[in-house]
Amino acid sequence: VTNSNSPVPKESPARSSKLKTQGLTGKERFERAADTGDVIEDASQTVRLAGRTTIDLTAKKENPNKDAVPQKPQKLSIPGGGEVDAIPIPRKPDDVGENAAKDMEDFNLAGWLDDSPIQTGISRILCDLYCTEDAVKQGNNVINANIRLSNVALQTNLERLFDFQSKLIFFG
């Protein structure tokens, strides 16, 4: 099938001409290709079929979220008691601007509860402690590695010195 908008996918070029000479329709060619284990190509994917396996590459896919239940808005608790929506729903505008003021208050309260200064401060302190602990551990590892290398160099040099001195004294 040469038309890219055709509902039947294209067969591989090697089989396509053979199937066309047999005078088969697009669906028959598709089923014949499935019987012979040929490759059927679609614009976005290639499917290898074997035996009597037939795959409709053009089938409409169902919406996986069609049965999804809408979630309730998340609530944030107010320290003095009560709750507020995490994302407040704005009220309709009024002539006086009272709803706009209430909306601003709700959004500010939700933002403050979401990014509570106390919680943010504690989070920053714990993050700093973690980073400091990590830096100290890495620094200790580097210091230990340098001491180990220094010790190896010192032992090697002392061994060479003692070896030289002993050869000088005994064979000198």
PDB file of C-alpha atoms in Angstrom:
ATOM      1  CA  VAL A   1       0.000   0.000   0.000  1.00  0.00           C
ATOM      2  CA  THR A   2       1.659   3.219  -1.077  1.00  0.00           C
ATOM      3  CA  ASN A   3      -0.777   5.787   0.309  1.00  0.00           C
ATOM      4  CA  SER A   4       0.491   7.007   3.709  1.00  0.00           C
ATOM      5  CA  ASN A   5      -3.085   7.802   4.869  1.00  0.00           C
ATOM      6  CA  SER A   6      -4.267   4.266   4.164  1.00  0.00           C
ATOM      7  CA  PRO A   7      -5.770   2.403   7.141  1.00  0.00           C
ATOM      8  CA  VAL A   8      -3.744  -0.685   6.183  1.00  0.00           C
ATOM      9  CA  PRO A   9      -0.026  -0.499   7.008  1.00  0.00           C
ATOM     10  CA  LYS A  10       2.663  -0.916   4.339  1.00  0.00           C
ATOM     11  CA  GLU A  11       4.285  -4.299   3.778  1.00  0.00           C
ATOM     12  CA  SER A  12       7.994  -4.692   3.249  1.00  0.00           C
ATOM     13  CA  PRO A  13       9.007  -3.785  -0.328  1.00  0.00           C
ATOM     14  CA  ALA A  14      10.153  -7.344  -1.087  1.00  0.00           C
ATOM     15  CA  ARG A  15       6.715  -8.843  -0.422  1.00  0.00           C
ATOM     16  CA  SER A  16       4.636  -5.906  -1.595  1.00  0.00           C
ATOM     17  CA  SER A  17       5.129  -6.459  -5.315  1.00  0.00           C
ATOM     18  CA  LYS A  18       4.475 -10.213  -5.018  1.00  0.00           C
ATOM     19  CA  LEU A  19       1.247  -9.644  -3.105  1.00  0.00           C
ATOM     20  CA  LYS A  20       0.088  -6.948  -5.560  1.00  0.00           C
ATOM     21  CA  THR A  21       0.537  -9.324  -8.503  1.00  0.00           C
ATOM     22  CA  GLN A  22      -1.776 -11.800  -6.788  1.00  0.00           C
ATOM     23  CA  GLY A  23      -4.596  -9.196  -6.913  1.00  0.00           C
ATOM     24  CA  LEU A  24      -5.297  -9.088  -3.195  1.00  0.00           C
ATOM     25  CA  THR A  25      -6.962  -6.198  -1.349  1.00  0.00           C
ATOM     26  CA  GLY A  26      -5.169  -4.300   1.395  1.00  0.00           C
ATOM     27  CA  LYS A  27      -6.751  -6.314   4.231  1.00  0.00           C
ATOM     28  CA  GLU A  28      -6.053  -9.632   2.459  1.00  0.00           C
ATOM     29  CA  ARG A  29      -2.447  -8.586   1.886  1.00  0.00           C
ATOM     30  CA  PHE A  30      -2.169  -7.691   5.562  1.00  0.00           C
ATOM     31  CA  GLU A  31      -3.492 -11.131   6.603  1.00  0.00           C
ATOM     32  CA  ARG A  32      -1.303 -12.918   4.040  1.00  0.00           C
ATOM     33  CA  ALA A  33       1.759 -11.081   5.346  1.00  0.00           C
ATOM     34  CA  ALA A  34       0.787 -12.168   8.840  1.00  0.00           C
ATOM     35  CA  ASP A  35       0.517 -15.792   7.694  1.00  0.00           C
ATOM     36  CA  THR A  36       3.953 -15.792   6.091  1.00  0.00           C
ATOM     37  CA  GLY A  37       5.765 -14.026   8.934  1.00  0.00           C
ATOM     38  CA  ASP A  38       6.587 -10.953   6.846  1.00  0.00           C
ATOM     39  CA  VAL A  39       7.438  -7.524   8.201  1.00  0.00           C
ATOM     40  CA  ILE A  40       4.668  -4.950   8.091  1.00  0.00           C
ATOM     41  CA  GLU A  41       5.752  -1.346   8.437  1.00  0.00           C
ATOM     42  CA  ASP A  42       3.738   1.571   9.662  1.00  0.00           C
ATOM     43  CA  ALA A  43       4.943   5.174   9.663  1.00  0.00           C
ATOM     44  CA  SER A  44       5.815   4.962  13.361  1.00  0.00           C
ATOM     45  CA  GLN A  45       6.528   1.295  14.014  1.00  0.00           C
ATOM     46  CA  THR A  46       7.492  -2.041  12.489  1.00  0.00           C
ATOM     47  CA  VAL A  47       5.789  -5.230  13.615  1.00  0.00           C
ATOM     48  CA  ARG A  48       7.181  -8.684  12.800  1.00  0.00           C
ATOM     49  CA  LEU A  49       4.395 -11.215  12.508  1.00  0.00           C
ATOM     50  CA  ALA A  50       4.726 -14.987  12.665  1.00  0.00           C
ATOM     51  CA  GLY A  51       2.152 -17.752  12.188  1.00  0.00           C
ATOM     52  CA  ARG A  52      -1.486 -16.641  12.249  1.00  0.00           C
ATOM     53  CA  THR A  53      -0.777 -13.559  14.347  1.00  0.00           C
ATOM     54  CA  THR A  54      -2.530 -10.464  13.011  1.00  0.00           C
ATOM     55  CA  ILE A  55      -2.103  -7.040  14.553  1.00  0.00           C
ATOM     56  CA  ASP A  56      -4.208  -4.032  13.608  1.00  0.00           C
ATOM     57  CA  LEU A  57      -1.740  -1.143  13.747  1.00  0.00           C
ATOM     58  CA  THR A  58      -4.419   1.363  12.840  1.00  0.00           C
ATOM     59  CA  ALA A  59      -6.838   0.600  15.695  1.00  0.00           C
ATOM     60  CA  LYS A  60      -7.960   3.564  17.745  1.00  0.00           C
ATOM     61  CA  LYS A  61      -6.507   3.473  21.228  1.00  0.00           C
ATOM     62  CA  GLU A  62      -8.852   4.072  24.130  1.00  0.00           C
ATOM     63  CA  ASN A  63      -8.196   6.878  26.578  1.00  0.00           C
ATOM     64  CA  PRO A  64      -6.554   5.189  29.591  1.00  0.00           C
ATOM     65  CA  ASN A  65      -7.889   7.912  31.907  1.00  0.00           C
ATOM     66  CA  LYS A  66     -11.549   7.668  30.896  1.00  0.00           C
ATOM     67  CA  ASP A  67     -12.503   6.050  34.222  1.00  0.00           C
ATOM     68  CA  ALA A  68     -10.238   8.288  36.314  1.00  0.00           C
ATOM     69  CA  VAL A  69     -11.893   9.877  39.306  1.00  0.00           C
ATOM     70  CA  PRO A  70     -11.152  13.581  39.718  1.00  0.00           C
ATOM     71  CA  GLN A  71      -9.094  14.240  42.828  1.00  0.00           C
ATOM     72  CA  LYS A  72     -10.286  16.416  45.658  1.00  0.00           C
ATOM     73  CA  PRO A  73      -8.307  19.626  46.132  1.00  0.00           C
ATOM     74  CA  GLN A  74      -5.487  19.240  48.632  1.00  0.00           C
ATOM     75  CA  LYS A  75      -6.005  21.043  51.927  1.00  0.00           C
ATOM     76  CA  LEU A  76      -3.402  22.782  54.075  1.00  0.00           C
ATOM     77  CA  SER A  77      -3.985  23.013  57.820  1.00  0.00           C
ATOM     78  CA  ILE A  78      -3.798  26.403  59.498  1.00  0.00           C
ATOM     79  CA  PRO A  79      -1.736  26.409  62.744  1.00  0.00           C
ATOM     80  CA  GLY A  80      -4.566  28.001  64.790  1.00  0.00           C
ATOM     81  CA  GLY A  81      -7.099  25.481  63.432  1.00  0.00           C
ATOM     82  CA  GLY A  82      -8.987  25.094  60.184  1.00  0.00           C
ATOM     83  CA  GLU A  83      -7.988  24.325  56.623  1.00  0.00           C
ATOM     84  CA  VAL A  84      -7.476  26.150  53.356  1.00  0.00           C
ATOM     85  CA  ASP A  85      -7.164  24.853  49.775  1.00  0.00           C
ATOM     86  CA  ALA A  86      -3.552  24.414  48.643  1.00  0.00           C
ATOM     87  CA  ILE A  87      -4.572  26.069  45.359  1.00  0.00           C
ATOM     88  CA  PRO A  88      -7.492  28.400  46.132  1.00  0.00           C
ATOM     89  CA  ILE A  89     -10.226  28.830  43.536  1.00  0.00           C
ATOM     90  CA  PRO A  90     -10.673  32.531  42.692  1.00  0.00           C
ATOM     91  CA  ARG A  91     -14.060  34.113  43.291  1.00  0.00           C
ATOM     92  CA  LYS A  92     -15.982  36.018  40.619  1.00  0.00           C
ATOM     93  CA  PRO A  93     -15.142  39.727  40.484  1.00  0.00           C
ATOM     94  CA  ASP A  94     -17.509  42.094  42.251  1.00  0.00           C
ATOM     95  CA  ASP A  95     -18.035  45.864  42.031  1.00  0.00           C
ATOM     96  CA  VAL A  96     -16.356  46.744  45.311  1.00  0.00           C
ATOM     97  CA  GLY A  97     -13.308  44.461  44.978  1.00  0.00           C
ATOM     98  CA  GLU A  98     -14.071  42.555  48.149  1.00  0.00           C
ATOM     99  CA  ASN A  99     -13.708  39.172  46.385  1.00  0.00           C
ATOM    100  CA  ALA A 100     -10.351  40.223  44.932  1.00  0.00           C
ATOM    101  CA  ALA A 101      -9.134  41.128  48.437  1.00  0.00           C
ATOM    102  CA  LYS A 102     -10.368  37.798  49.831  1.00  0.00           C
ATOM    103  CA  ASP A 103      -8.707  35.960  46.926  1.00  0.00           C
ATOM    104  CA  MET A 104      -5.427  37.738  47.604  1.00  0.00           C
ATOM    105  CA  GLU A 105      -5.692  36.835  51.292  1.00  0.00           C
ATOM    106  CA  ASP A 106      -6.444  33.167  50.459  1.00  0.00           C
ATOM    107  CA  PHE A 107      -3.556  32.925  47.982  1.00  0.00           C
ATOM    108  CA  ASN A 108      -1.141  34.573  50.429  1.00  0.00           C
ATOM    109  CA  LEU A 109      -2.236  32.286  53.276  1.00  0.00           C
ATOM    110  CA  ALA A 110      -1.928  29.180  51.077  1.00  0.00           C
ATOM    111  CA  GLY A 111       1.506  30.311  49.907  1.00  0.00           C
ATOM    112  CA  TRP A 112       2.634  30.962  53.476  1.00  0.00           C
ATOM    113  CA  LEU A 113       1.367  27.562  54.636  1.00  0.00           C
ATOM    114  CA  ASP A 114       2.959  25.842  51.665  1.00  0.00           C
ATOM    115  CA  ASP A 115       6.301  27.589  52.285  1.00  0.00           C
ATOM    116  CA  SER A 116       6.101  28.029  56.041  1.00  0.00           C
ATOM    117  CA  PRO A 117       9.104  30.070  57.227  1.00  0.00           C
ATOM    118  CA  ILE A 118       9.602  27.732  60.175  1.00  0.00           C
ATOM    119  CA  GLN A 119       9.577  24.617  57.985  1.00  0.00           C
ATOM    120  CA  THR A 120      11.766  26.303  55.385  1.00  0.00           C
ATOM    121  CA  GLY A 121      14.265  27.318  58.076  1.00  0.00           C
ATOM    122  CA  ILE A 122      14.405  23.826  59.543  1.00  0.00           C
ATOM    123  CA  SER A 123      14.801  22.340  56.056  1.00  0.00           C
ATOM    124  CA  ARG A 124      17.681  24.694  55.306  1.00  0.00           C
ATOM    125  CA  ILE A 125      19.400  23.869  58.595  1.00  0.00           C
ATOM    126  CA  LEU A 126      19.101  20.126  57.969  1.00  0.00           C
ATOM    127  CA  CYS A 127      20.355  20.568  54.401  1.00  0.00           C
ATOM    128  CA  ASP A 128      23.339  22.583  55.639  1.00  0.00           C
ATOM    129  CA  LEU A 129      24.085  19.926  58.273  1.00  0.00           C
ATOM    130  CA  TYR A 130      23.932  17.181  55.672  1.00  0.00           C
ATOM    131  CA  CYS A 131      26.176  19.087  53.265  1.00  0.00           C
ATOM    132  CA  THR A 132      28.615  19.950  56.067  1.00  0.00           C
ATOM    133  CA  GLU A 133      28.720  16.332  57.214  1.00  0.00           C
ATOM    134  CA  ASP A 134      29.359  15.203  53.639  1.00  0.00           C
ATOM    135  CA  ALA A 135      32.098  17.803  53.163  1.00  0.00           C
ATOM    136  CA  VAL A 136      33.777  16.773  56.444  1.00  0.00           C
ATOM    137  CA  LYS A 137      33.655  13.095  55.469  1.00  0.00           C
ATOM    138  CA  GLN A 138      35.155  13.814  52.046  1.00  0.00           C
ATOM    139  CA  GLY A 139      37.797  16.038  53.612  1.00  0.00           C
ATOM    140  CA  ASN A 140      38.687  13.325  56.131  1.00  0.00           C
ATOM    141  CA  ASN A 141      38.971  10.783  53.319  1.00  0.00           C
ATOM    142  CA  VAL A 142      41.319  13.091  51.403  1.00  0.00           C
ATOM    143  CA  ILE A 143      43.424  13.744  54.514  1.00  0.00           C
ATOM    144  CA  ASN A 144      43.612  10.008  55.270  1.00  0.00           C
ATOM    145  CA  ALA A 145      44.633   9.256  51.674  1.00  0.00           C
ATOM    146  CA  ASN A 146      47.365  11.930  51.817  1.00  0.00           C
ATOM    147  CA  ILE A 147      48.670  10.582  55.151  1.00  0.00           C
ATOM    148  CA  ARG A 148      48.673   7.066  53.673  1.00  0.00           C
ATOM    149  CA  LEU A 149      50.651   8.239  50.611  1.00  0.00           C
ATOM    150  CA  SER A 150      53.052  10.190  52.827  1.00  0.00           C
ATOM    151  CA  ASN A 151      53.559   7.132  55.033  1.00  0.00           C
ATOM    152  CA  VAL A 152      54.275   4.911  52.013  1.00  0.00           C
ATOM    153  CA  ALA A 153      56.781   7.440  50.634  1.00  0.00           C
ATOM    154  CA  LEU A 154      58.485   7.761  54.058  1.00  0.00           C
ATOM    155  CA  GLN A 155      58.712   3.984  54.510  1.00  0.00           C
ATOM    156  CA  THR A 156      60.127   3.537  51.018  1.00  0.00           C
ATOM    157  CA  ASN A 157      62.761   6.243  51.551  1.00  0.00           C
ATOM    158  CA  LEU A 158      63.743   4.913  55.005  1.00  0.00           C
ATOM    159  CA  GLU A 159      64.013   1.383  53.623  1.00  0.00           C
ATOM    160  CA  ARG A 160      66.298   2.612  50.833  1.00  0.00           C
ATOM    161  CA  LEU A 161      68.409   4.623  53.309  1.00  0.00           C
ATOM    162  CA  PHE A 162      68.835   1.683  55.709  1.00  0.00           C
ATOM    163  CA  ASP A 163      69.595  -0.629  52.803  1.00  0.00           C
ATOM    164  CA  PHE A 164      72.281   1.757  51.551  1.00  0.00           C
ATOM    165  CA  GLN A 165      73.772   2.187  55.047  1.00  0.00           C
ATOM    166  CA  SER A 166      73.850  -1.553  55.726  1.00  0.00           C
ATOM    167  CA  LYS A 167      75.559  -2.242  52.394  1.00  0.00           C
ATOM    168  CA  LEU A 168      78.056   0.541  53.070  1.00  0.00           C
ATOM    169  CA  ILE A 169      78.889  -0.749  56.575  1.00  0.00           C
ATOM    170  CA  PHE A 170      79.095  -4.475  55.697  1.00  0.00           C
ATOM    171  CA  PHE A 171      80.621  -4.315  52.234  1.00  0.00           C
ATOM    172  CA  GLY A 172      82.257  -0.914  52.421  1.00  0.00           C
TER     173      GLY A 172
END
